[in-house]
Amino acid sequence: MSLPRTPSFRLDGRHALVTGASSGIGLACAVALAGAGAQVTLAARSKDKLDDLARQMAAEGMTAAVLPLNVADIAATESAIAREGPFDILVNSAGLARHGPALDTTEADFDAVSDLNLKGAYFLTRAVAAGLIAAKRPGSLINISSQMAHVGGIDRAVYCATKHAVDGFTKAMAVEWGRQGIRVNTICPTFIRTALTKSTFANPERRAWIEDKIKLGRVGEVEDLMGAVVFLASDAASLVTGTALMVDGGWTAE
Ligand SMILES: NC(=O)C1=CN([C@@H]2O[C@H](COP(=O)(O)OP(=O)(O)OC[C@H]3O[C@@H](n4cnc5c(N)ncnc54)[C@H](OP(=O)(O)O)[C@@H]3O)[C@@H](O)[C@H]2O)C=CC1
Ligand SMILES: O=C(CO)[C@@H](O)[C@H](O)[C@@H](O)C(=O)O
């Protein structure tokens, strides 16, 4: 009897686009993919930050190109993907939050969060898939969603709505593109220490809530996402699509 073959987590020869790559989770995902051998394109609005990070990565032997991009600008995003693609791997981490009581949400807040977290993510995922389908190539598309796609959170109605919707379109696209070999998944982190969560962690009441809910007893660090993203991007996840990979320390298990 022959032994099963261990699948490869390597990404050599694959081109990955990572949005939100200038900070936090996106940056960690970019480094993880490059460390696994992918040729990574770093996207965010701030070109200076991206240039600096690409230089740091190059100094450590990782290949990274820079793509200044506002993901909420659908036309600009679609033309950038058509010009720079096809990308075998997408990690869409660009996102924002404007927390506050649902009764106080303004239309401007609603639009700003939805335009990036939902509309931008939707059209970006579609644009990368279109490039793969035209080139008849398989791919792995990963949206950084949130545990807030699966539970509610105080002061987080709009944010939760966008993340629930990201998990929704991810499943629908996975169903639609499965036959073309395009896998579409989300990663759903708990609270991770980044610029986005600085004010939340500074609030003692919120911090206590978070520490109580994370059953593994600690808040998340960006490194906690690096294994998950390499796994989903790689052939080791070749039968994984339409799923939400929870990296939430057990928050949603309760
Ligand atoms: N930190 C956390 O606890 C969690 C975060 N998430 C999700 O992870 C993702 C990343 O969050 P995190 O790393 O913490 O946040 P950060 O604030 O650290 O990073 C956000 C990144 O998104 C980029 N960005 C913001 N707006 C745009 C835009 N319009 N177009 C392109 N890029 C943009 C920023 O760069 P620039 O300003 O230069 O454009 C930056 O690189 C988000 O989708 C968030 O919802 C999910 C669960 C937990
Ligand atoms: O998704 C998150 C936690 O699961 C975080 O991004 C938070 O919502 C963050 O925006 C915060 O609350 O500070």
XYZ file of N, CA and C and ligand atoms in Angstrom:
823
model
N 0.854 -1.203 0.000
C 0.000 0.000 0.000
C 0.887 1.249 0.000
N 0.585 2.217 -0.893
C 1.425 3.425 -0.905
C 0.917 4.424 0.138
N 1.851 5.157 0.694
C 1.488 6.157 1.704
C 0.878 7.387 1.048
N -0.047 8.094 1.733
C -0.550 9.358 1.168
C 0.579 10.362 1.054
N 0.466 11.231 0.060
C 1.518 12.261 -0.137
C 1.178 13.494 0.684
N 2.154 14.001 1.406
C 1.945 15.229 2.186
C 1.769 16.397 1.222
N 0.688 17.170 1.360
C 0.490 18.286 0.416
C 1.507 19.399 0.651
N 1.681 20.214 -0.390
C 2.670 21.293 -0.297
C 2.025 22.591 0.165
N 2.693 23.248 1.075
C 2.280 24.580 1.522
C 3.079 25.655 0.780
N 3.906 25.253 -0.168
C 4.750 26.224 -0.894
C 3.922 26.943 -1.963
N 4.329 28.171 -2.252
C 3.593 29.007 -3.216
C 4.529 29.512 -4.312
N 5.625 28.802 -4.547
C 6.595 29.253 -5.550
C 5.929 29.374 -6.920
N 6.253 30.456 -7.629
C 5.738 30.655 -8.986
C 4.352 31.275 -9.008
N 3.760 31.523 -7.852
C 2.405 32.117 -7.837
C 2.495 33.608 -7.550
N 1.579 34.310 -8.174
C 1.535 35.768 -8.022
C 0.372 36.103 -7.085
N 0.677 36.798 -6.001
C -0.355 37.122 -5.003
C -0.559 38.622 -4.906
N -1.820 39.029 -4.844
C -2.159 40.428 -4.577
C -2.678 40.506 -3.144
N -2.093 41.398 -2.355
C -2.566 41.602 -0.979
C -2.966 43.066 -0.826
N -4.236 43.308 -0.514
C -4.651 44.682 -0.242
C -4.583 44.940 1.265
N -4.533 46.217 1.619
C -4.339 46.552 3.043
C -2.962 46.124 3.504
N -2.029 46.052 2.549
C -0.713 45.469 2.841
C 0.228 46.431 3.555
N -0.201 47.670 3.743
C 0.712 48.626 4.379
C 0.635 48.557 5.896
N -0.227 47.707 6.447
C -0.429 47.733 7.899
C -1.033 46.414 8.390
N -0.830 46.125 9.645
C -1.578 45.097 10.365
C -1.652 43.735 9.696
N -2.879 43.271 9.550
C -3.123 41.904 9.066
C -2.663 41.741 7.613
N -2.930 42.739 6.772
C -2.515 42.650 5.369
C -1.008 42.518 5.250
N -0.305 43.300 6.023
C 1.157 43.239 5.995
C 1.646 41.847 6.412
N 1.070 41.316 7.489
C 1.482 39.980 7.951
C 1.179 38.920 6.891
N 0.017 39.056 6.229
C -0.334 38.081 5.172
C 0.654 38.173 4.017
N 1.029 39.387 3.648
C 1.974 39.572 2.542
C 3.311 38.911 2.872
N 3.785 39.114 4.080
C 5.070 38.524 4.481
C 4.956 36.993 4.512
N 3.819 36.495 5.005
C 3.632 35.036 5.078
C 3.641 34.414 3.682
N 2.933 35.050 2.746
C 2.866 34.495 1.379
C 4.229 34.567 0.705
N 4.905 35.707 0.891
C 6.246 35.847 0.292
C 7.197 34.826 0.912
N 7.072 34.601 2.213
C 7.923 33.624 2.894
C 7.694 32.210 2.374
N 6.467 31.956 1.883
C 6.154 30.633 1.315
C 6.513 30.568 -0.171
N 7.097 31.637 -0.699
C 7.626 31.597 -2.063
C 6.854 32.381 -3.098
N 5.713 32.991 -2.716
C 4.922 33.730 -3.711
C 5.588 35.047 -4.073
N 5.291 35.492 -5.284
C 5.688 36.835 -5.715
C 4.515 37.739 -5.348
N 4.737 38.675 -4.437
C 3.629 39.406 -3.831
C 3.558 40.837 -4.348
N 2.337 41.284 -4.642
C 2.085 42.692 -4.947
C 1.370 43.305 -3.755
N 1.960 44.351 -3.197
C 1.424 45.017 -2.005
C 0.545 46.172 -2.455
N -0.719 46.177 -2.025
C -1.635 47.260 -2.406
C -2.211 47.955 -1.175
N -2.304 49.268 -1.273
C -2.961 50.123 -0.264
C -2.934 51.522 -0.891
N -3.465 52.512 -0.157
C -3.447 53.862 -0.741
C -2.091 54.532 -0.575
N -1.409 54.253 0.531
C -0.165 54.981 0.834
C 1.056 54.370 0.140
N 1.483 55.011 -0.972
C 2.618 54.477 -1.743
C 3.907 54.496 -0.914
N 4.084 55.559 -0.122
C 5.329 55.669 0.654
C 5.508 54.488 1.600
N 4.420 54.146 2.303
C 4.510 53.019 3.246
C 4.811 51.721 2.495
N 4.155 51.551 1.352
C 4.357 50.313 0.586
C 5.784 50.225 0.075
N 6.314 51.349 -0.425
C 7.700 51.356 -0.920
C 8.659 50.949 0.190
N 8.417 51.508 1.364
C 9.285 51.210 2.501
C 9.220 49.714 2.855
N 8.004 49.175 2.876
C 7.846 47.757 3.227
C 8.458 46.852 2.163
N 8.277 47.231 0.889
C 8.855 46.419 -0.191
C 10.377 46.389 -0.059
N 10.951 47.535 0.336
C 12.410 47.581 0.542
C 12.815 46.655 1.689
N 12.063 46.716 2.782
C 12.382 45.850 3.935
C 12.261 44.378 3.565
N 11.230 44.053 2.795
C 11.047 42.649 2.403
C 12.176 42.200 1.484
N 12.551 43.084 0.532
C 13.637 42.732 -0.397
C 14.926 42.473 0.381
N 15.152 43.265 1.422
C 16.376 43.095 2.233
C 16.389 41.731 2.916
N 15.194 41.151 3.083
C 15.123 39.811 3.700
C 14.882 38.727 2.655
N 15.121 39.065 1.385
C 15.075 38.050 0.323
C 13.688 37.732 -0.192
N 12.704 38.612 0.098
C 11.339 38.351 -0.381
C 11.012 39.295 -1.547
N 10.291 38.773 -2.540
C 9.959 39.582 -3.704
C 8.634 40.297 -3.493
N 8.636 41.627 -3.595
C 7.376 42.368 -3.445
C 7.344 43.556 -4.399
N 6.232 43.689 -5.107
C 5.986 44.861 -5.962
C 4.948 45.735 -5.244
N 4.832 46.967 -5.704
C 3.961 47.936 -5.033
C 2.861 48.398 -5.983
N 1.625 48.418 -5.481
C 0.499 48.885 -6.284
C -0.351 49.850 -5.450
N -0.153 51.158 -5.613
C -1.015 52.102 -4.894
C -2.435 51.978 -5.424
N -3.401 51.784 -4.528
C -4.759 51.493 -4.973
C -5.767 51.831 -3.892
N -6.843 52.520 -4.299
C -7.986 52.728 -3.412
C -9.041 51.694 -3.784
N -9.222 50.691 -2.932
C -10.120 49.576 -3.261
C -11.581 50.039 -3.347
N -11.896 51.160 -2.720
C -13.274 51.674 -2.791
C -13.557 52.350 -4.134
N -12.529 52.575 -4.927
C -12.696 53.142 -6.272
C -12.779 51.967 -7.254
N -13.993 51.590 -7.569
C -14.217 50.334 -8.324
C -13.572 50.391 -9.714
N -13.736 51.509 -10.404
C -13.184 51.599 -11.765
C -11.659 51.500 -11.717
N -11.040 52.197 -10.765
C -9.572 52.163 -10.648
C -9.107 50.752 -10.292
N -9.861 50.094 -9.413
C -9.489 48.732 -9.004
C -9.588 47.780 -10.198
N -10.681 47.874 -10.935
C -10.845 46.954 -12.066
C -9.757 47.166 -13.112
N -9.405 48.428 -13.369
C -8.372 48.611 -14.393
C -7.000 48.201 -13.870
N -6.747 48.379 -12.574
C -5.454 47.930 -12.016
C -5.316 46.410 -12.110
N -6.399 45.705 -11.813
C -6.331 44.235 -11.860
C -6.152 43.759 -13.309
N -6.873 44.394 -14.221
C -6.741 44.002 -15.634
C -5.302 44.261 -16.124
N -4.715 45.337 -15.624
C -3.358 45.723 -16.071
C -2.281 44.860 -15.412
N -2.412 44.610 -14.103
C -1.331 43.961 -13.335
C -1.508 42.442 -13.224
N -2.717 41.939 -13.452
C -2.999 40.524 -13.227
C -2.545 39.659 -14.399
N -2.926 38.374 -14.459
C -3.763 37.717 -13.453
C -3.000 37.387 -12.155
N -3.747 37.379 -11.065
C -3.197 37.013 -9.760
C -3.733 35.634 -9.382
N -2.815 34.738 -9.012
C -3.227 33.386 -8.601
C -3.846 33.389 -7.209
N -3.426 34.368 -6.428
C -3.877 34.456 -5.027
C -4.303 35.896 -4.765
N -5.448 36.051 -4.120
C -5.865 37.369 -3.623
C -6.055 37.268 -2.116
N -5.468 38.207 -1.391
C -5.836 38.388 0.028
C -6.337 39.807 0.145
N -7.626 39.930 0.382
C -8.208 41.268 0.481
C -8.361 41.630 1.951
N -7.434 42.456 2.424
C -7.439 42.839 3.846
C -7.806 44.311 4.036
N -7.894 45.070 2.959
C -8.258 46.497 3.109
C -9.623 46.576 3.781
N -9.709 47.342 4.845
C -10.988 47.444 5.542
C -10.954 48.565 6.543
N -12.151 48.983 6.969
C -12.211 50.030 7.987
C -13.415 49.799 8.885
N -13.411 50.517 9.996
C -14.510 50.414 10.963
C -14.835 51.811 11.466
N -16.122 52.073 11.670
C -16.543 53.301 12.361
C -17.573 52.869 13.381
N -17.098 52.598 14.593
C -17.982 52.012 15.588
C -18.791 53.057 16.325
N -19.981 52.674 16.732
C -20.848 53.558 17.503
C -22.229 52.936 17.576
N -23.080 53.457 18.455
C -24.427 52.896 18.594
C -25.186 52.928 17.266
N -25.949 51.883 17.021
C -26.715 51.801 15.770
C -27.638 53.010 15.615
N -28.163 53.500 16.735
C -29.090 54.640 16.656
C -28.396 55.920 16.188
N -27.063 55.950 16.299
C -26.314 57.158 15.910
C -25.653 57.047 14.529
N -25.768 55.897 13.880
C -25.076 55.721 12.591
C -25.537 56.766 11.584
N -24.592 57.448 10.964
C -24.956 58.387 9.899
C -24.897 57.652 8.551
N -25.550 58.249 7.586
C -25.506 57.653 6.245
C -24.073 57.679 5.706
N -23.340 58.734 6.073
C -21.948 58.841 5.598
C -21.086 57.721 6.176
N -21.290 57.407 7.472
C -20.533 56.295 8.077
C -20.914 54.978 7.388
N -22.206 54.790 7.222
C -22.691 53.547 6.597
C -22.054 53.379 5.213
N -22.078 54.460 4.441
C -21.546 54.379 3.072
C -20.040 54.136 3.062
N -19.321 54.829 3.941
C -17.855 54.692 3.931
C -17.441 53.259 4.252
N -18.076 52.683 5.274
C -17.700 51.319 5.683
C -18.143 50.311 4.612
N -19.363 50.488 4.109
C -19.861 49.553 3.077
C -19.069 49.675 1.777
N -18.728 50.891 1.412
C -18.041 51.089 0.125
C -16.709 50.345 0.070
N -16.017 50.278 1.208
C -14.738 49.560 1.205
C -14.942 48.082 1.578
N -15.526 47.839 2.753
C -15.578 46.462 3.277
C -16.432 45.532 2.418
N -17.499 46.058 1.834
C -18.394 45.192 1.060
C -18.273 45.427 -0.455
N -18.585 46.657 -0.867
C -18.617 46.899 -2.322
C -17.214 46.748 -2.928
N -16.233 47.343 -2.271
C -14.857 47.243 -2.771
C -14.399 45.797 -2.808
N -14.663 45.075 -1.714
C -14.236 43.668 -1.635
C -14.921 42.838 -2.719
N -16.199 43.082 -2.924
C -16.970 42.326 -3.926
C -16.378 42.516 -5.334
N -16.195 43.778 -5.708
C -15.733 44.035 -7.082
C -14.272 43.643 -7.275
N -13.481 43.748 -6.221
C -12.088 43.300 -6.317
C -12.032 41.785 -6.513
N -12.790 41.048 -5.702
C -12.787 39.581 -5.821
C -13.231 39.181 -7.225
N -14.265 39.858 -7.705
C -14.787 39.575 -9.046
C -13.755 39.880 -10.125
N -13.044 40.990 -9.968
C -12.047 41.376 -10.975
C -10.902 40.369 -11.025
N -10.455 39.903 -9.856
C -9.347 38.929 -9.851
C -9.830 37.609 -10.459
N -11.051 37.206 -10.113
C -11.597 35.962 -10.689
C -11.738 36.089 -12.201
N -12.178 37.244 -12.676
C -12.354 37.428 -14.128
C -11.018 37.242 -14.848
N -9.951 37.756 -14.263
C -8.616 37.597 -14.861
C -8.211 36.135 -14.915
N -8.508 35.390 -13.848
C -8.158 33.964 -13.809
C -8.977 33.176 -14.823
N -10.262 33.485 -14.891
C -11.147 32.747 -15.808
C -10.710 33.000 -17.254
N -10.380 34.257 -17.563
C -9.925 34.581 -18.933
C -8.633 33.840 -19.259
N -7.767 33.690 -18.248
C -6.475 33.018 -18.476
C -6.576 31.504 -18.278
N -7.801 31.020 -17.948
C -8.034 29.585 -17.678
C -7.073 29.060 -16.609
N -6.951 29.818 -15.524
C -6.072 29.414 -14.424
C -6.881 29.237 -13.145
N -6.460 28.283 -12.299
C -7.101 28.162 -10.995
C -6.605 29.256 -10.057
N -7.205 29.391 -8.907
C -6.720 30.413 -7.975
C -7.346 30.257 -6.607
N -6.804 31.029 -5.673
C -7.332 31.027 -4.304
C -7.568 32.468 -3.871
N -8.829 32.799 -3.649
C -9.207 34.169 -3.296
C -9.652 34.169 -1.835
N -9.031 35.029 -1.049
C -9.251 35.026 0.404
C -9.658 36.424 0.853
N -10.826 36.522 1.452
C -11.249 37.803 2.021
C -11.027 37.787 3.525
N -10.386 38.821 4.032
C -10.255 38.943 5.487
C -11.575 39.522 5.982
N -12.385 38.631 6.503
C -13.686 39.018 7.037
C -13.502 39.281 8.524
N -14.238 38.636 9.385
C -14.123 38.858 10.827
C -14.993 37.846 11.541
N -14.673 37.605 12.814
C -15.633 36.839 13.619
C -16.961 37.587 13.669
N -16.907 38.905 13.439
C -18.124 39.728 13.442
C -19.002 39.445 12.214
N -18.572 38.502 11.361
C -19.435 37.983 10.297
C -20.326 36.877 10.845
N -20.081 36.488 12.095
C -20.792 35.328 12.662
C -21.502 35.633 13.966
N -21.169 36.760 14.562
C -21.809 37.173 15.818
C -22.100 38.670 15.728
N -22.815 39.177 16.719
C -22.998 40.622 16.811
C -22.008 41.204 17.810
N -21.839 42.508 17.770
C -20.963 43.173 18.736
C -21.512 44.552 19.021
N -21.452 44.961 20.276
C -22.003 46.267 20.633
C -21.284 47.377 19.859
N -22.041 48.367 19.388
C -21.508 49.504 18.615
C -20.979 49.093 17.232
N -21.347 47.921 16.769
C -20.718 47.423 15.543
C -21.733 46.978 14.483
N -22.899 47.622 14.442
C -23.959 47.153 13.526
C -23.536 47.242 12.057
N -22.965 48.363 11.672
C -22.598 48.511 10.254
C -21.436 47.589 9.912
N -20.433 47.589 10.790
C -19.265 46.728 10.559
C -19.709 45.272 10.443
N -20.553 44.822 11.398
C -21.052 43.438 11.365
C -21.826 43.166 10.073
N -22.628 44.118 9.659
C -23.413 43.930 8.425
C -22.495 43.706 7.229
N -21.437 44.512 7.141
C -20.539 44.364 5.976
C -19.818 43.027 6.026
N -19.406 42.609 7.221
C -18.637 41.360 7.302
C -19.541 40.135 7.088
N -20.784 40.179 7.603
C -21.726 39.093 7.276
C -21.895 39.012 5.749
N -21.981 40.155 5.113
C -22.178 40.168 3.656
C -20.948 39.633 2.921
N -19.770 39.911 3.436
C -18.548 39.383 2.804
C -18.568 37.849 2.851
N -18.936 37.302 4.013
C -19.026 35.840 4.080
C -20.100 35.320 3.113
N -21.154 36.102 2.938
C -22.226 35.697 2.020
C -21.779 35.658 0.576
N -21.164 36.741 0.102
C -20.788 36.710 -1.327
C -19.643 35.734 -1.571
N -18.817 35.523 -0.530
C -17.718 34.551 -0.670
C -18.280 33.161 -0.963
N -19.325 32.772 -0.202
C -19.934 31.461 -0.445
C -20.534 31.399 -1.849
N -21.238 32.451 -2.239
C -21.901 32.439 -3.547
C -20.871 32.357 -4.677
N -19.787 33.098 -4.547
C -18.761 33.060 -5.602
C -18.055 31.707 -5.632
N -17.868 31.102 -4.437
C -17.244 29.770 -4.386
C -18.088 28.766 -5.164
N -19.395 28.880 -5.006
C -20.313 27.979 -5.711
C -20.212 28.233 -7.226
N -20.169 29.506 -7.590
C -20.196 29.869 -9.010
C -18.909 29.482 -9.751
N -17.767 29.585 -9.089
C -16.479 29.403 -9.779
C -15.763 28.103 -9.442
N -16.447 27.211 -8.706
C -15.796 25.948 -8.320
C -15.312 25.154 -9.520
N -16.119 25.099 -10.549
C -15.755 24.293 -11.731
C -14.565 24.871 -12.478
N -14.292 26.131 -12.264
C -13.106 26.743 -12.894
C -11.870 26.616 -12.008
N -12.010 25.923 -10.886
C -10.856 25.718 -9.997
C -10.502 26.945 -9.177
N -11.457 27.854 -9.058
C -11.200 29.062 -8.256
C -11.857 28.877 -6.896
N -11.016 28.843 -5.865
C -11.516 28.683 -4.496
C -11.669 30.063 -3.860
N -12.751 30.241 -3.117
C -13.017 31.542 -2.480
C -13.385 31.271 -1.016
N -12.628 31.854 -0.117
C -12.838 31.615 1.320
C -12.658 32.910 2.093
N -13.123 32.890 3.352
C -12.798 34.006 4.244
C -11.949 33.498 5.405
N -11.184 34.421 5.962
C -10.555 34.214 7.270
C -11.269 35.168 8.216
N -11.668 34.640 9.356
C -12.473 35.421 10.314
C -11.731 35.569 11.635
N -10.946 36.641 11.746
C -10.169 36.814 12.983
C -11.001 37.390 14.119
N -10.540 37.092 15.330
C -11.026 37.796 16.505
C -10.296 39.139 16.601
N -10.308 39.760 17.757
C -9.623 41.055 17.915
C -8.104 40.852 17.887
N -7.476 41.516 16.947
C -6.034 41.399 16.714
C -5.405 42.767 17.010
N -4.262 42.772 17.616
C -3.609 44.056 17.940
C -3.048 44.703 16.676
N -3.751 45.731 16.167
C -3.290 46.499 15.001
C -3.741 47.948 15.217
N -3.437 48.803 14.233
C -3.883 50.202 14.320
C -5.403 50.285 14.444
N -6.095 49.344 13.782
C -7.565 49.369 13.767
C -8.173 49.179 15.158
N -7.528 48.397 15.981
C -8.108 48.042 17.286
C -7.501 48.828 18.452
N -6.633 49.787 18.122
C -5.932 50.506 19.195
C -6.913 51.143 20.183
N -7.904 51.849 19.667
C -8.815 52.553 20.579
C -9.708 51.560 21.327
N -10.056 50.456 20.687
C -10.872 49.441 21.371
C -10.111 48.861 22.563
N -8.856 48.497 22.333
C -8.067 47.910 23.419
C -7.774 48.931 24.524
N -7.790 50.210 24.183
C -7.514 51.250 25.193
C -8.713 51.479 26.108
N -9.870 50.936 25.733
C -11.088 51.101 26.538
C -11.198 49.901 27.505
N -11.025 50.129 28.824
C -10.969 49.012 29.777
C -12.198 48.109 29.739
N -13.377 48.702 29.528
C -14.602 47.892 29.489
C -14.596 46.941 28.286
N -14.180 47.486 27.131
C -14.128 46.670 25.911
C -13.048 45.590 26.027
N -11.920 45.979 26.596
C -10.805 45.035 26.742
C -11.244 43.842 27.615
N -11.965 44.149 28.696
C -12.431 43.077 29.590
C -13.409 42.156 28.859
N -14.292 42.759 28.058
C -15.248 41.972 27.256
C -14.490 41.023 26.312
N -13.495 41.569 25.646
C -12.739 40.780 24.667
C -11.991 39.646 25.361
N -11.339 39.969 26.459
C -10.546 38.935 27.138
C -11.438 37.835 27.705
N -12.641 38.194 28.103
C -13.576 37.192 28.600
C -14.042 36.268 27.473
N -14.277 36.837 26.298
C -14.869 36.057 25.195
C -13.839 35.178 24.469
N -12.569 35.554 24.495
C -11.571 34.740 23.781
C -11.139 33.601 24.705
N -11.614 32.416 24.378
C -11.461 31.288 25.308
C -10.013 30.857 25.483
N -9.164 31.127 24.517
C -7.757 30.748 24.676
C -7.002 31.732 25.575
N -7.683 32.792 26.021
C -7.133 33.611 27.099
C -6.166 34.706 26.699
N -6.112 35.042 25.414
C -5.257 36.162 25.011
C -5.815 36.791 23.748
N -5.486 38.056 23.530
C -5.920 38.707 22.292
C -5.013 38.248 21.150
N -5.448 38.532 19.929
C -4.701 38.057 18.768
C -3.570 38.985 18.365
N -2.552 38.395 17.756
C -1.440 39.139 17.142
C -1.487 38.825 15.647
N -0.909 39.711 14.835
C -0.993 39.482 13.381
C -0.371 38.145 12.981
N 0.607 37.703 13.731
C 1.254 36.414 13.412
C 0.252 35.257 13.483
N -0.817 35.432 14.264
C -1.815 34.365 14.389
C -2.544 34.087 13.072
N -2.464 35.024 12.131
C -3.163 34.843 10.846
C -2.265 34.246 9.768
N -0.963 34.171 10.032
C -0.034 33.852 8.945
C -0.139 32.403 8.474
N -0.355 31.487 9.399
C -0.506 30.082 9.008
C -1.794 29.869 8.227
N -2.865 30.535 8.687
C -4.171 30.377 8.037
C -4.117 30.839 6.580
N -3.452 31.956 6.343
C -3.456 32.494 4.975
C -2.610 31.630 4.042
N -1.482 31.132 4.541
C -0.654 30.259 3.687
C -1.419 28.976 3.388
N -2.081 28.428 4.393
C -2.868 27.203 4.190
C -3.915 27.403 3.092
N -4.739 28.447 3.253
C -5.830 28.636 2.277
C -5.300 28.941 0.878
N -4.167 29.619 0.811
C -3.606 29.961 -0.507
C -3.021 28.739 -1.204
N -2.626 27.739 -0.427
C -1.805 26.655 -0.983
C -2.631 25.461 -1.449
N -1.940 24.521 -2.110
C -2.590 23.289 -2.559
C -3.015 22.404 -1.394
N -2.494 22.689 -0.198
C -2.926 21.923 0.982
C -4.418 22.132 1.242
N -4.968 23.231 0.703
C -6.406 23.529 0.884
C -7.176 23.306 -0.416
N -6.707 22.367 -1.248
C -7.275 22.283 -2.603
C -8.747 21.841 -2.631
N -9.277 21.301 -1.542
C -10.710 20.955 -1.515
C -11.487 21.892 -0.569
N -10.879 23.025 -0.245
C -11.510 23.947 0.706
C -12.013 25.164 -0.055
N -13.324 25.315 -0.125
C -13.878 26.522 -0.754
C -15.229 26.862 -0.131
N -15.532 28.143 -0.132
C -16.821 28.608 0.398
C -16.890 28.542 1.909
N -15.727 28.489 2.545
C -15.739 28.323 3.995
C -15.200 29.561 4.703
N -15.465 29.603 6.009
C -14.947 30.683 6.849
C -13.992 30.043 7.836
N -12.741 30.401 7.752
C -11.754 29.857 8.684
C -11.677 30.781 9.892
N -12.222 30.313 11.016
C -12.256 31.130 12.230
C -10.884 31.111 12.894
N -10.343 32.293 13.131
C -9.099 32.400 13.921
C -9.483 33.304 15.089
N -10.292 32.741 15.982
C -10.986 33.581 16.960
C -10.790 33.134 18.400
N -9.827 32.257 18.625
C -9.539 31.831 19.988
C -10.734 31.192 20.685
N -11.720 30.767 19.933
C -12.886 30.099 20.514
C -14.071 31.020 20.786
N -13.955 32.307 20.377
C -15.041 33.276 20.639
C -16.394 32.747 20.158
N -16.437 32.279 18.914
C -17.726 31.902 18.322
C -18.113 30.450 18.633
N -17.265 29.764 19.389
C -17.603 28.374 19.738
C -18.626 28.325 20.854
N -18.747 29.412 21.593
C -19.616 29.413 22.770
C -21.077 29.578 22.352
N -7.568 44.038 13.717
C -8.610 43.250 14.004
O -8.947 42.952 15.176
C -9.416 42.646 12.939
C -9.401 43.097 11.631
N -10.192 42.490 10.699
C -10.181 42.941 9.330
O -8.870 42.841 8.843
C -8.650 43.818 7.854
C -7.367 44.581 8.160
O -7.484 45.159 9.434
P -6.186 45.678 10.222
O -4.979 45.127 9.617
O -6.487 45.455 11.638
O -6.323 47.233 9.942
P -5.226 48.365 9.724
O -5.949 49.633 9.995
O -3.988 48.043 10.477
O -4.892 48.284 8.168
C -5.839 48.651 7.211
C -5.179 48.569 5.860
O -6.145 48.836 4.862
C -5.642 49.847 3.986
N -6.757 50.599 3.455
C -7.644 51.346 4.126
N -8.517 51.911 3.283
C -8.179 51.487 2.039
C -8.690 51.704 0.747
N -9.752 52.495 0.535
N -8.085 51.109 -0.303
C -7.006 50.330 -0.112
N -6.470 50.078 1.084
C -7.054 50.640 2.148
C -4.690 50.678 4.867
O -3.694 51.364 4.110
P -3.884 52.849 3.514
O -4.473 53.666 4.617
O -2.519 53.249 3.104
O -4.801 52.695 2.343
C -4.044 49.576 5.668
O -3.030 48.955 4.927
C -9.913 44.678 7.809
O -10.709 44.217 6.746
C -10.559 44.381 9.146
O -11.952 44.550 9.079
C -11.000 41.439 11.009
C -11.052 40.970 12.269
C -10.246 41.490 13.324
O -13.399 42.518 13.395
C -12.926 42.792 14.437
C -12.967 41.887 15.623
O -13.474 40.663 15.288
C -12.198 44.060 14.619
O -11.797 44.551 13.386
C -12.996 45.072 15.312
O -14.328 45.168 14.953
C -12.319 46.433 15.290
O -12.743 47.202 14.235
C -12.532 47.051 16.626
O -13.549 46.822 17.199
O -11.667 47.749 17.129
